[in-house]
PDB file of C-alpha atoms and ligand atoms in Angstrom:
ATOM      1  CA  MET A   7     110.570  90.398  91.461  1.00 93.00           C
ATOM      2  CA  LEU A   8     108.243  87.606  90.577  1.00 95.00           C
ATOM      3  CA  ILE A   9     106.364  85.732  93.251  1.00 97.00           C
ATOM      4  CA  TYR A  10     106.482  82.135  92.030  1.00 94.00           C
ATOM      5  CA  GLY A  11     103.256  80.615  93.287  1.00 96.00           C
ATOM      6  CA  LYS A  12     104.200  77.318  91.696  1.00 96.00           C
ATOM      7  CA  ALA A  13     107.359  77.038  93.772  1.00 97.00           C
ATOM      8  CA  VAL A  14     105.696  78.142  97.050  1.00 97.00           C
ATOM      9  CA  SER A  15     102.908  75.648  96.320  1.00 97.00           C
ATOM     10  CA  ALA A  16     105.357  72.813  95.631  1.00 97.00           C
ATOM     11  CA  ASP A  17     107.211  73.496  98.913  1.00 97.00           C
ATOM     12  CA  THR A  18     103.966  73.602 100.857  1.00 97.00           C
ATOM     13  CA  ARG A  19     102.814  70.300  99.331  1.00 98.00           C
ATOM     14  CA  ILE A  20     106.059  68.581 100.323  1.00 98.00           C
ATOM     15  CA  LYS A  21     105.465  69.673 103.938  1.00 98.00           C
ATOM     16  CA  LEU A  22     101.805  68.634 103.733  1.00 98.00           C
ATOM     17  CA  LYS A  23     102.784  65.158 102.490  1.00 98.00           C
ATOM     18  CA  THR A  24     104.948  64.620 105.558  1.00 98.00           C
ATOM     19  CA  GLU A  25     102.183  65.855 107.872  1.00 98.00           C
ATOM     20  CA  VAL A  26      99.636  63.586 106.141  1.00 98.00           C
ATOM     21  CA  GLU A  27     101.964  60.598 106.667  1.00 98.00           C
ATOM     22  CA  GLU A  28     102.271  61.487 110.379  1.00 98.00           C
ATOM     23  CA  PHE A  29      98.496  61.818 110.649  1.00 98.00           C
ATOM     24  CA  GLU A  30      97.981  58.411 109.030  1.00 98.00           C
ATOM     25  CA  LYS A  31     100.523  56.791 111.337  1.00 98.00           C
ATOM     26  CA  LYS A  32      98.780  58.177 114.427  1.00 97.00           C
ATOM     27  CA  GLN A  33      95.155  57.830 113.347  1.00 97.00           C
ATOM     28  CA  GLY A  34      95.296  54.747 111.130  1.00 97.00           C
ATOM     29  CA  ARG A  35      93.501  56.484 108.307  1.00 98.00           C
ATOM     30  CA  LYS A  36      94.149  59.119 105.658  1.00 98.00           C
ATOM     31  CA  PRO A  37      92.519  62.569 105.689  1.00 98.00           C
ATOM     32  CA  CYS A  38      89.676  62.506 103.159  1.00 98.00           C
ATOM     33  CA  LEU A  39      88.227  65.155 100.852  1.00 98.00           C
ATOM     34  CA  ALA A  40      84.920  64.615  99.048  1.00 98.00           C
ATOM     35  CA  VAL A  41      84.387  66.630  95.872  1.00 98.00           C
ATOM     36  CA  ILE A  42      80.996  67.039  94.236  1.00 98.00           C
ATOM     37  CA  ILE A  43      80.542  68.378  90.743  1.00 98.00           C
ATOM     38  CA  VAL A  44      77.291  69.027  88.919  1.00 98.00           C
ATOM     39  CA  GLY A  45      77.263  69.443  85.137  1.00 97.00           C
ATOM     40  CA  GLU A  46      79.921  69.362  82.463  1.00 95.00           C
ATOM     41  CA  ASP A  47      81.507  72.811  82.584  1.00 95.00           C
ATOM     42  CA  PRO A  48      85.064  72.170  81.260  1.00 93.00           C
ATOM     43  CA  ALA A  49      86.774  74.666  83.593  1.00 90.00           C
ATOM     44  CA  SER A  50      84.999  73.139  86.638  1.00 95.00           C
ATOM     45  CA  GLN A  51      85.946  69.643  85.464  1.00 96.00           C
ATOM     46  CA  THR A  52      89.601  70.701  85.226  1.00 94.00           C
ATOM     47  CA  TYR A  53      89.514  72.227  88.716  1.00 94.00           C
ATOM     48  CA  VAL A  54      88.006  69.049  90.129  1.00 97.00           C
ATOM     49  CA  ARG A  55      90.557  66.856  88.366  1.00 96.00           C
ATOM     50  CA  ASN A  56      93.341  69.012  89.825  1.00 96.00           C
ATOM     51  CA  LYS A  57      91.847  68.794  93.323  1.00 97.00           C
ATOM     52  CA  ILE A  58      91.652  65.016  93.143  1.00 97.00           C
ATOM     53  CA  ALA A  59      95.231  64.856  91.767  1.00 97.00           C
ATOM     54  CA  GLY A  60      96.371  67.204  94.596  1.00 97.00           C
ATOM     55  CA  CYS A  61      94.933  64.799  97.182  1.00 98.00           C
ATOM     56  CA  ALA A  62      96.821  61.893  95.629  1.00 98.00           C
ATOM     57  CA  GLU A  63     100.043  63.941  95.514  1.00 98.00           C
ATOM     58  CA  VAL A  64     100.043  64.588  99.285  1.00 98.00           C
ATOM     59  CA  GLY A  65      98.720  61.124 100.126  1.00 98.00           C
ATOM     60  CA  MET A  66      95.141  62.011 101.015  1.00 98.00           C
ATOM     61  CA  ARG A  67      92.050  59.994 100.169  1.00 98.00           C
ATOM     62  CA  SER A  68      89.505  61.626  97.895  1.00 98.00           C
ATOM     63  CA  LEU A  69      85.949  60.834  96.916  1.00 98.00           C
ATOM     64  CA  HIS A  70      84.549  62.115  93.667  1.00 97.00           C
ATOM     65  CA  TYR A  71      80.808  62.514  92.926  1.00 98.00           C
ATOM     66  CA  GLU A  72      79.656  63.581  89.482  1.00 98.00           C
ATOM     67  CA  PHE A  73      76.076  64.515  88.775  1.00 98.00           C
ATOM     68  CA  ALA A  74      74.681  65.373  85.349  1.00 98.00           C
ATOM     69  CA  ASP A  75      73.099  68.809  84.909  1.00 98.00           C
ATOM     70  CA  GLY A  76      69.397  68.234  85.563  1.00 97.00           C
ATOM     71  CA  THR A  77      69.883  65.798  88.470  1.00 98.00           C
ATOM     72  CA  PRO A  78      67.231  66.723  91.058  1.00 98.00           C
ATOM     73  CA  GLN A  79      68.648  68.958  93.794  1.00 98.00           C
ATOM     74  CA  GLU A  80      67.306  66.532  96.446  1.00 98.00           C
ATOM     75  CA  LYS A  81      69.534  63.767  95.149  1.00 98.00           C
ATOM     76  CA  ILE A  82      72.660  65.928  95.483  1.00 98.00           C
ATOM     77  CA  GLU A  83      71.485  67.103  98.905  1.00 98.00           C
ATOM     78  CA  GLN A  84      71.183  63.471 100.005  1.00 98.00           C
ATOM     79  CA  THR A  85      74.808  62.843  99.022  1.00 98.00           C
ATOM     80  CA  VAL A  86      75.981  65.919 100.965  1.00 98.00           C
ATOM     81  CA  LYS A  87      74.000  64.762 104.002  1.00 98.00           C
ATOM     82  CA  GLU A  88      75.564  61.296 103.836  1.00 98.00           C
ATOM     83  CA  LEU A  89      79.057  62.759 103.547  1.00 98.00           C
ATOM     84  CA  ALA A  90      78.275  65.126 106.426  1.00 98.00           C
ATOM     85  CA  ALA A  91      77.405  62.139 108.610  1.00 98.00           C
ATOM     86  CA  ASP A  92      80.390  60.030 107.519  1.00 98.00           C
ATOM     87  CA  ASP A  93      83.174  60.215 110.133  1.00 97.00           C
ATOM     88  CA  SER A  94      85.848  59.141 107.665  1.00 97.00           C
ATOM     89  CA  VAL A  95      85.178  62.245 105.511  1.00 98.00           C
ATOM     90  CA  ASP A  96      86.972  65.395 106.696  1.00 98.00           C
ATOM     91  CA  GLY A  97      86.167  67.894 103.983  1.00 98.00           C
ATOM     92  CA  ILE A  98      83.262  68.381 101.571  1.00 98.00           C
ATOM     93  CA  LEU A  99      83.535  70.631  98.566  1.00 98.00           C
ATOM     94  CA  VAL A 100      80.823  71.473  96.081  1.00 98.00           C
ATOM     95  CA  GLN A 101      82.438  72.798  92.909  1.00 98.00           C
ATOM     96  CA  LEU A 102      80.998  76.212  92.038  1.00 96.00           C
ATOM     97  CA  PRO A 103      79.343  77.646  90.099  1.00 95.00           C
ATOM     98  CA  LEU A 104      76.462  75.167  89.951  1.00 97.00           C
ATOM     99  CA  PRO A 105      74.482  75.041  86.715  1.00 97.00           C
ATOM    100  CA  LYS A 106      71.464  77.359  86.521  1.00 97.00           C
ATOM    101  CA  GLY A 107      68.420  76.312  88.527  1.00 97.00           C
ATOM    102  CA  TYR A 108      70.205  74.866  91.568  1.00 98.00           C
ATOM    103  CA  ASP A 109      69.900  76.456  94.996  1.00 98.00           C
ATOM    104  CA  GLU A 110      73.594  76.936  95.780  1.00 97.00           C
ATOM    105  CA  ARG A 111      73.049  78.467  99.190  1.00 96.00           C
ATOM    106  CA  LYS A 112      70.810  75.628 100.344  1.00 97.00           C
ATOM    107  CA  LEU A 113      73.238  72.961  99.168  1.00 98.00           C
ATOM    108  CA  LEU A 114      76.249  74.650 100.792  1.00 98.00           C
ATOM    109  CA  SER A 115      74.291  75.088 104.032  1.00 98.00           C
ATOM    110  CA  LEU A 116      74.196  71.275 104.374  1.00 98.00           C
ATOM    111  CA  ILE A 117      78.007  71.132 104.713  1.00 98.00           C
ATOM    112  CA  PRO A 118      78.870  71.188 108.443  1.00 98.00           C
ATOM    113  CA  ASP A 119      81.153  74.099 109.369  1.00 98.00           C
ATOM    114  CA  GLU A 120      83.890  71.666 110.425  1.00 98.00           C
ATOM    115  CA  LYS A 121      83.867  70.068 106.927  1.00 98.00           C
ATOM    116  CA  ASP A 122      83.630  73.365 105.049  1.00 98.00           C
ATOM    117  CA  VAL A 123      87.198  73.195 103.683  1.00 98.00           C
ATOM    118  CA  ASP A 124      86.458  76.022 101.218  1.00 97.00           C
ATOM    119  CA  GLY A 125      85.893  78.356 104.197  1.00 97.00           C
ATOM    120  CA  PHE A 126      82.684  79.687 102.606  1.00 96.00           C
ATOM    121  CA  SER A 127      80.236  79.117 105.463  1.00 97.00           C
ATOM    122  CA  PRO A 128      78.833  82.109 107.346  1.00 97.00           C
ATOM    123  CA  THR A 129      80.424  80.758 110.552  1.00 98.00           C
ATOM    124  CA  ASN A 130      83.877  80.371 109.030  1.00 98.00           C
ATOM    125  CA  LEU A 131      83.677  83.816 107.381  1.00 98.00           C
ATOM    126  CA  GLY A 132      82.384  85.287 110.653  1.00 98.00           C
ATOM    127  CA  LEU A 133      85.235  83.750 112.631  1.00 98.00           C
ATOM    128  CA  LEU A 134      87.691  85.265 110.173  1.00 98.00           C
ATOM    129  CA  ALA A 135      86.024  88.681 110.575  1.00 98.00           C
ATOM    130  CA  MET A 136      86.491  88.322 114.361  1.00 98.00           C
ATOM    131  CA  ASN A 137      90.183  87.447 113.856  1.00 98.00           C
ATOM    132  CA  ARG A 138      89.573  83.964 115.229  1.00 98.00           C
ATOM    133  CA  PRO A 139      90.115  82.144 111.919  1.00 97.00           C
ATOM    134  CA  ARG A 140      89.267  78.449 111.654  1.00 96.00           C
ATOM    135  CA  THR A 141      88.948  77.530 107.986  1.00 97.00           C
ATOM    136  CA  ILE A 142      90.088  80.289 105.660  1.00 98.00           C
ATOM    137  CA  SER A 143      88.886  80.615 102.068  1.00 98.00           C
ATOM    138  CA  CYS A 144      91.602  78.929  99.964  1.00 98.00           C
ATOM    139  CA  THR A 145      92.521  81.666  97.472  1.00 98.00           C
ATOM    140  CA  PRO A 146      93.005  84.510  99.998  1.00 98.00           C
ATOM    141  CA  PHE A 147      94.714  82.059 102.373  1.00 98.00           C
ATOM    142  CA  GLY A 148      97.143  81.163  99.567  1.00 98.00           C
ATOM    143  CA  ILE A 149      97.747  84.838  98.853  1.00 98.00           C
ATOM    144  CA  MET A 150      98.759  85.416 102.480  1.00 98.00           C
ATOM    145  CA  LYS A 151     101.330  82.622 102.077  1.00 98.00           C
ATOM    146  CA  LEU A 152     102.634  84.300  98.910  1.00 98.00           C
ATOM    147  CA  LEU A 153     102.906  87.636 100.735  1.00 98.00           C
ATOM    148  CA  GLU A 154     104.730  85.876 103.551  1.00 97.00           C
ATOM    149  CA  SER A 155     107.184  84.433 101.004  1.00 97.00           C
ATOM    150  CA  THR A 156     108.324  87.960 100.064  1.00 97.00           C
ATOM    151  CA  GLY A 157     109.644  88.503 103.586  1.00 97.00           C
ATOM    152  CA  VAL A 158     108.086  91.986 103.616  1.00 98.00           C
ATOM    153  CA  SER A 159     106.349  93.000 106.837  1.00 98.00           C
ATOM    154  CA  LEU A 160     102.672  93.789 106.299  1.00 98.00           C
ATOM    155  CA  LYS A 161     102.242  95.771 109.514  1.00 98.00           C
ATOM    156  CA  GLY A 162     100.856  99.247 108.879  1.00 98.00           C
ATOM    157  CA  LYS A 163     100.947  98.873 105.081  1.00 98.00           C
ATOM    158  CA  ASN A 164      98.303 100.437 102.925  1.00 98.00           C
ATOM    159  CA  ALA A 165      96.467  97.538 101.266  1.00 98.00           C
ATOM    160  CA  VAL A 166      93.868  97.922  98.543  1.00 99.00           C
ATOM    161  CA  VAL A 167      91.690  95.026  97.409  1.00 99.00           C
ATOM    162  CA  ILE A 168      89.739  95.418  94.162  1.00 99.00           C
ATOM    163  CA  GLY A 169      86.750  93.066  94.369  1.00 98.00           C
ATOM    164  CA  ARG A 170      84.374  92.264  97.203  1.00 98.00           C
ATOM    165  CA  SER A 171      83.183  88.727  96.524  1.00 97.00           C
ATOM    166  CA  ASN A 172      82.461  86.529  99.542  1.00 96.00           C
ATOM    167  CA  THR A 173      85.015  83.981  98.283  1.00 96.00           C
ATOM    168  CA  VAL A 174      87.965  86.252  97.427  1.00 98.00           C
ATOM    169  CA  GLY A 175      87.695  90.012  97.978  1.00 98.00           C
ATOM    170  CA  LYS A 176      86.042  90.090 101.419  1.00 98.00           C
ATOM    171  CA  PRO A 177      88.076  87.331 103.120  1.00 98.00           C
ATOM    172  CA  MET A 178      91.227  88.841 101.541  1.00 98.00           C
ATOM    173  CA  ALA A 179      90.419  92.231 103.065  1.00 98.00           C
ATOM    174  CA  MET A 180      89.791  90.622 106.490  1.00 98.00           C
ATOM    175  CA  LEU A 181      93.072  88.699 106.367  1.00 98.00           C
ATOM    176  CA  LEU A 182      95.002  91.846 105.501  1.00 98.00           C
ATOM    177  CA  LEU A 183      93.212  93.741 108.275  1.00 98.00           C
ATOM    178  CA  ASN A 184      94.026  90.922 110.724  1.00 98.00           C
ATOM    179  CA  ALA A 185      97.657  91.278 109.586  1.00 98.00           C
ATOM    180  CA  ASP A 186      97.592  94.950 110.659  1.00 98.00           C
ATOM    181  CA  CYS A 187      97.302  96.486 107.202  1.00 98.00           C
ATOM    182  CA  THR A 188      95.160  99.567 106.636  1.00 98.00           C
ATOM    183  CA  VAL A 189      92.668  98.162 104.163  1.00 98.00           C
ATOM    184  CA  THR A 190      90.494  99.710 101.460  1.00 98.00           C
ATOM    185  CA  VAL A 191      88.063  97.546  99.497  1.00 98.00           C
ATOM    186  CA  CYS A 192      87.095  98.744  96.018  1.00 98.00           C
ATOM    187  CA  HIS A 193      84.348  97.498  93.695  1.00 98.00           C
ATOM    188  CA  SER A 194      82.441  98.416  90.568  1.00 98.00           C
ATOM    189  CA  LYS A 195      80.832 101.484  92.189  1.00 98.00           C
ATOM    190  CA  THR A 196      84.089 102.875  93.598  1.00 98.00           C
ATOM    191  CA  GLN A 197      84.842 106.403  92.472  1.00 98.00           C
ATOM    192  CA  ASN A 198      88.369 107.564  91.599  1.00 97.00           C
ATOM    193  CA  LEU A 199      89.634 103.993  91.615  1.00 98.00           C
ATOM    194  CA  ALA A 200      93.080 104.814  90.196  1.00 98.00           C
ATOM    195  CA  GLU A 201      93.602 107.490  92.875  1.00 98.00           C
ATOM    196  CA  ILE A 202      92.942 104.901  95.584  1.00 98.00           C
ATOM    197  CA  THR A 203      94.958 102.065  94.039  1.00 98.00           C
ATOM    198  CA  SER A 204      97.975 104.280  93.347  1.00 98.00           C
ATOM    199  CA  LYS A 205      98.387 104.750  97.112  1.00 98.00           C
ATOM    200  CA  ALA A 206      98.505 101.007  97.767  1.00 98.00           C
ATOM    201  CA  ASP A 207     101.655  99.367  99.122  1.00 98.00           C
ATOM    202  CA  ILE A 208      99.868  96.057  98.531  1.00 98.00           C
ATOM    203  CA  LEU A 209      97.406  95.840  95.674  1.00 98.00           C
ATOM    204  CA  VAL A 210      95.191  92.764  95.211  1.00 99.00           C
ATOM    205  CA  ALA A 211      93.166  92.557  91.986  1.00 98.00           C
ATOM    206  CA  ALA A 212      90.225  90.138  92.125  1.00 98.00           C
ATOM    207  CA  ILE A 213      87.959  91.521  89.466  1.00 98.00           C
ATOM    208  CA  GLY A 214      87.640  89.130  86.538  1.00 98.00           C
ATOM    209  CA  ARG A 215      88.535  91.699  83.861  1.00 98.00           C
ATOM    210  CA  PRO A 216      91.586  91.074  81.679  1.00 98.00           C
ATOM    211  CA  ARG A 217      94.512  93.524  82.188  1.00 98.00           C
ATOM    212  CA  PHE A 218      92.242  95.927  84.095  1.00 98.00           C
ATOM    213  CA  VAL A 219      94.977  97.250  86.425  1.00 98.00           C
ATOM    214  CA  THR A 220      97.274  99.433  84.374  1.00 98.00           C
ATOM    215  CA  GLU A 221     100.623 101.039  85.176  1.00 97.00           C
ATOM    216  CA  ASP A 222      99.124 104.413  86.115  1.00 97.00           C
ATOM    217  CA  MET A 223      97.045 102.708  88.846  1.00 98.00           C
ATOM    218  CA  VAL A 224     100.067 101.277  90.649  1.00 98.00           C
ATOM    219  CA  LYS A 225     102.409 102.922  93.143  1.00 98.00           C
ATOM    220  CA  ASP A 226     106.169 102.575  92.576  1.00 98.00           C
ATOM    221  CA  GLY A 227     107.450  99.608  94.563  1.00 98.00           C
ATOM    222  CA  ALA A 228     104.018  98.167  95.324  1.00 98.00           C
ATOM    223  CA  ILE A 229     103.405  94.437  95.852  1.00 98.00           C
ATOM    224  CA  VAL A 230     100.869  93.444  93.205  1.00 98.00           C
ATOM    225  CA  ILE A 231      98.801  90.267  93.544  1.00 98.00           C
ATOM    226  CA  ASP A 232      96.827  89.234  90.484  1.00 98.00           C
ATOM    227  CA  VAL A 233      93.945  86.873  91.294  1.00 98.00           C
ATOM    228  CA  GLY A 234      92.209  87.167  87.910  1.00 97.00           C
ATOM    229  CA  ILE A 235      91.882  84.212  85.563  1.00 95.00           C
ATOM    230  CA  ASN A 236      90.635  85.384  82.189  1.00 96.00           C
ATOM    231  CA  ARG A 237      90.798  83.650  78.848  1.00 93.00           C
ATOM    232  CA  VAL A 238      91.700  85.972  75.952  1.00 95.00           C
ATOM    233  CA  ASP A 239      92.207  84.445  72.501  1.00 95.00           C
ATOM    234  CA  GLY A 240      92.786  81.055  74.116  1.00 91.00           C
ATOM    235  CA  LYS A 241      95.442  82.488  76.468  1.00 94.00           C
ATOM    236  CA  LEU A 242      95.178  82.877  80.256  1.00 94.00           C
ATOM    237  CA  VAL A 243      95.613  86.456  81.400  1.00 96.00           C
ATOM    238  CA  GLY A 244      95.173  88.094  84.782  1.00 98.00           C
ATOM    239  CA  ASP A 245      93.424  91.249  85.936  1.00 98.00           C
ATOM    240  CA  VAL A 246      96.753  93.135  85.819  1.00 98.00           C
ATOM    241  CA  ASP A 247      98.476  94.466  82.718  1.00 98.00           C
ATOM    242  CA  PHE A 248     101.535  92.423  83.678  1.00 97.00           C
ATOM    243  CA  GLU A 249     103.974  93.590  80.982  1.00 96.00           C
ATOM    244  CA  ASN A 250     103.717  97.231  82.033  1.00 96.00           C
ATOM    245  CA  VAL A 251     102.993  96.927  85.737  1.00 98.00           C
ATOM    246  CA  GLU A 252     105.916  94.538  86.226  1.00 97.00           C
ATOM    247  CA  ASN A 253     108.397  97.440  85.898  1.00 94.00           C
ATOM    248  CA  LYS A 254     106.745  99.409  88.697  1.00 97.00           C
ATOM    249  CA  ALA A 255     106.071  96.691  91.246  1.00 98.00           C
ATOM    250  CA  SER A 256     108.569  95.455  93.795  1.00 98.00           C
ATOM    251  CA  PHE A 257     106.884  92.031  93.738  1.00 98.00           C
ATOM    252  CA  ILE A 258     104.237  90.732  91.362  1.00 98.00           C
ATOM    253  CA  THR A 259     102.440  87.422  90.764  1.00 98.00           C
ATOM    254  CA  PRO A 260     102.314  86.093  87.192  1.00 97.00           C
ATOM    255  CA  VAL A 261      99.238  84.557  85.580  1.00 97.00           C
ATOM    256  CA  PRO A 262      99.401  81.616  85.210  1.00 95.00           C
ATOM    257  CA  GLY A 263     101.769  80.354  87.916  1.00 95.00           C
ATOM    258  CA  GLY A 264     101.035  82.872  90.662  1.00 96.00           C
ATOM    259  CA  VAL A 265      97.935  82.739  92.841  1.00 97.00           C
ATOM    260  CA  GLY A 266      96.309  79.812  91.000  1.00 94.00           C
ATOM    261  CA  PRO A 267      98.646  77.019  92.157  1.00 93.00           C
ATOM    262  CA  MET A 268      98.231  78.071  95.799  1.00 97.00           C
ATOM    263  CA  THR A 269      94.438  77.727  95.863  1.00 97.00           C
ATOM    264  CA  ILE A 270      94.294  73.924  95.646  1.00 96.00           C
ATOM    265  CA  THR A 271      97.298  73.591  97.954  1.00 98.00           C
ATOM    266  CA  MET A 272      95.453  75.556 100.645  1.00 98.00           C
ATOM    267  CA  LEU A 273      92.392  73.346 100.098  1.00 98.00           C
ATOM    268  CA  LEU A 274      94.594  70.357 100.931  1.00 98.00           C
ATOM    269  CA  ALA A 275      95.945  72.195 103.968  1.00 98.00           C
ATOM    270  CA  ASN A 276      92.392  72.961 105.100  1.00 98.00           C
ATOM    271  CA  THR A 277      91.402  69.309 104.710  1.00 98.00           C
ATOM    272  CA  LEU A 278      94.327  68.141 106.800  1.00 98.00           C
ATOM    273  CA  GLN A 279      93.507  70.764 109.427  1.00 98.00           C
ATOM    274  CA  ALA A 280      89.865  69.608 109.496  1.00 98.00           C
ATOM    275  CA  ALA A 281      91.021  66.006 109.984  1.00 98.00           C
ATOM    276  CA  LYS A 282      93.392  66.994 112.800  1.00 98.00           C
ATOM    277  CA  ALA A 283      90.717  69.148 114.514  1.00 97.00           C
ATOM    278  CA  LYS A 284      88.589  65.966 114.952  1.00 93.00           C
ATOM    279  CA  THR A 285      91.319  64.346 116.991  1.00 92.00           C
ATOM    280  CA  GLU A 286      91.760  67.294 119.401  1.00 85.00           C
TER     281      GLU A 286
HETATM  282  P1  NAP B  27      83.268  88.119  91.267  1.00 70.10           P
HETATM  283  O1  NAP B  27      82.448  87.441  92.278  1.00 70.10           O
HETATM  284  O2  NAP B  27      82.710  88.337  89.879  1.00 70.10           O
HETATM  285  O3  NAP B  27      83.702  89.556  91.860  1.00 70.10           O
HETATM  286  C1  NAP B  27      84.338  90.491  91.068  1.00 70.10           C
HETATM  287  C2  NAP B  27      84.489  91.769  91.860  1.00 70.10           C
HETATM  288  O4  NAP B  27      85.104  92.737  91.007  1.00 70.10           O
HETATM  289  C3  NAP B  27      83.152  92.386  92.316  1.00 70.10           C
HETATM  290  O5  NAP B  27      83.233  92.751  93.672  1.00 70.10           O
HETATM  291  C4  NAP B  27      82.958  93.565  91.405  1.00 70.10           C
HETATM  292  O6  NAP B  27      82.301  94.662  92.008  1.00 70.10           O
HETATM  293  C5  NAP B  27      84.394  93.958  91.109  1.00 70.10           C
HETATM  294  N1  NAP B  27      84.466  94.688  89.850  1.00 70.10           N
HETATM  295  C6  NAP B  27      83.928  94.346  88.675  1.00 70.10           C
HETATM  296  N2  NAP B  27      84.177  95.309  87.759  1.00 70.10           N
HETATM  297  C7  NAP B  27      84.855  96.292  88.411  1.00 70.10           C
HETATM  298  C8  NAP B  27      85.362  97.545  88.028  1.00 70.10           C
HETATM  299  N3  NAP B  27      85.203  98.014  86.785  1.00 70.10           N
HETATM  300  N4  NAP B  27      86.019  98.275  88.944  1.00 70.10           N
HETATM  301  C9  NAP B  27      86.173  97.829  90.203  1.00 70.10           C
HETATM  302  N5  NAP B  27      85.713  96.641  90.632  1.00 70.10           N
HETATM  303  C10 NAP B  27      85.051  95.880  89.735  1.00 70.10           C
HETATM  304  O7  NAP B  27      84.660  87.395  91.040  1.00 70.10           O
HETATM  305  P2  NAP B  27      85.570  86.537  92.075  1.00 70.10           P
HETATM  306  O8  NAP B  27      84.981  85.204  92.242  1.00 70.10           O
HETATM  307  O9  NAP B  27      85.907  87.351  93.260  1.00 70.10           O
HETATM  308  O10 NAP B  27      86.866  86.346  91.187  1.00 70.10           O
HETATM  309  C11 NAP B  27      87.618  87.437  90.688  1.00 70.10           C
HETATM  310  C12 NAP B  27      88.635  86.929  89.672  1.00 70.10           C
HETATM  311  O11 NAP B  27      89.506  86.016  90.353  1.00 70.10           O
HETATM  312  C13 NAP B  27      88.056  86.128  88.508  1.00 70.10           C
HETATM  313  O12 NAP B  27      88.859  86.347  87.367  1.00 70.10           O
HETATM  314  C14 NAP B  27      88.189  84.668  88.936  1.00 70.10           C
HETATM  315  O13 NAP B  27      88.280  83.778  87.860  1.00 70.10           O
HETATM  316  C15 NAP B  27      89.501  84.751  89.694  1.00 70.10           C
HETATM  317  N6  NAP B  27      89.684  83.721  90.704  1.00 70.10           N
HETATM  318  C16 NAP B  27      90.886  83.113  90.717  1.00 70.10           C
HETATM  319  C17 NAP B  27      91.149  82.146  91.683  1.00 70.10           C
HETATM  320  C18 NAP B  27      92.506  81.486  91.676  1.00 70.10           C
HETATM  321  O14 NAP B  27      92.651  80.427  92.258  1.00 70.10           O
HETATM  322  N7  NAP B  27      93.489  82.106  91.061  1.00 70.10           N
HETATM  323  C19 NAP B  27      90.185  81.793  92.603  1.00 70.10           C
HETATM  324  C20 NAP B  27      88.966  82.489  92.616  1.00 70.10           C
HETATM  325  C21 NAP B  27      88.746  83.449  91.654  1.00 70.10           C
HETATM  326  P3  NAP B  27      80.754  94.592  92.469  1.00 70.10           P
HETATM  327  O15 NAP B  27      80.750  93.842  93.757  1.00 70.10           O
HETATM  328  O16 NAP B  27      80.369  96.014  92.629  1.00 70.10           O
HETATM  329  O17 NAP B  27      80.028  93.896  91.368  1.00 70.10           O
END
């Protein structure tokens, strides 16, 4: 069965819109997300456009800062500092990756933990590791919602995550562990990968290699989550060989239309949550 991320995302946005309206009624202002982009990378520009459009869709305010590649880092830092100090701004997002030459870690460190709606800060990642989540990285957070939508209990399931990035693989593994799965994290140095993945009840592929996960790597009846976004001959394909794996999986996410649509929706959810947290 297909897990329709688009549909889950649309439902979630409808609920968010209502919650945003309630927030505005009570607080007399809209939740606000500030998005900063540096350079002209077309994929990043599209992501930013979609984030801004997402804010409008659920009735949130958004601020959009564009800097040309080559803008001194100090100038961008100054903007982040101003947004950090601005009480009407609830979330700050710096679109990654930054062009070469910028100190990404330093720039991100200027975003206060409470406004880190990407969930990338060491504190937010640490809280997740301690099973006291505050802001959860948007893509893995969205994947948990997709898993929830299947109605399958995760308790005690064997989960395998391929990929150990700080933004996807690691927080994904922590979320699955917090949901009582038995978790294995694989990466480029993993030996006997197929042997490990073929024991997974839940298999998450966050690698960045087109159609990497083949049929022989998947257990019969597994839930397969494809995070990958790869462009092959102008077409978007995931990290899973969908056509062949589809027959073996009990549930599978398509690319596009699976994990992707959930990521921005969870960013909006995180922004609303950050706005609400200020009022508590
Ligand atoms: P990343 O930082 O490049 O991490 C890729 C991971 O895959 C690394 O941990 C790497 O291992 C592992 N890997 C690479 N080759 C491997 C191999 N042959 N066998 C096993 N593991 C291997 O990428 P990312 O940011 O996590 O993103 C992963 C994919 O998800 C990309 O396609 C990205 O575009 C996509 N993505 C999608 C969304 C969405 O909203 N749908 C959001 C974020 C990312 P090492 O650590 O050993 O190098």
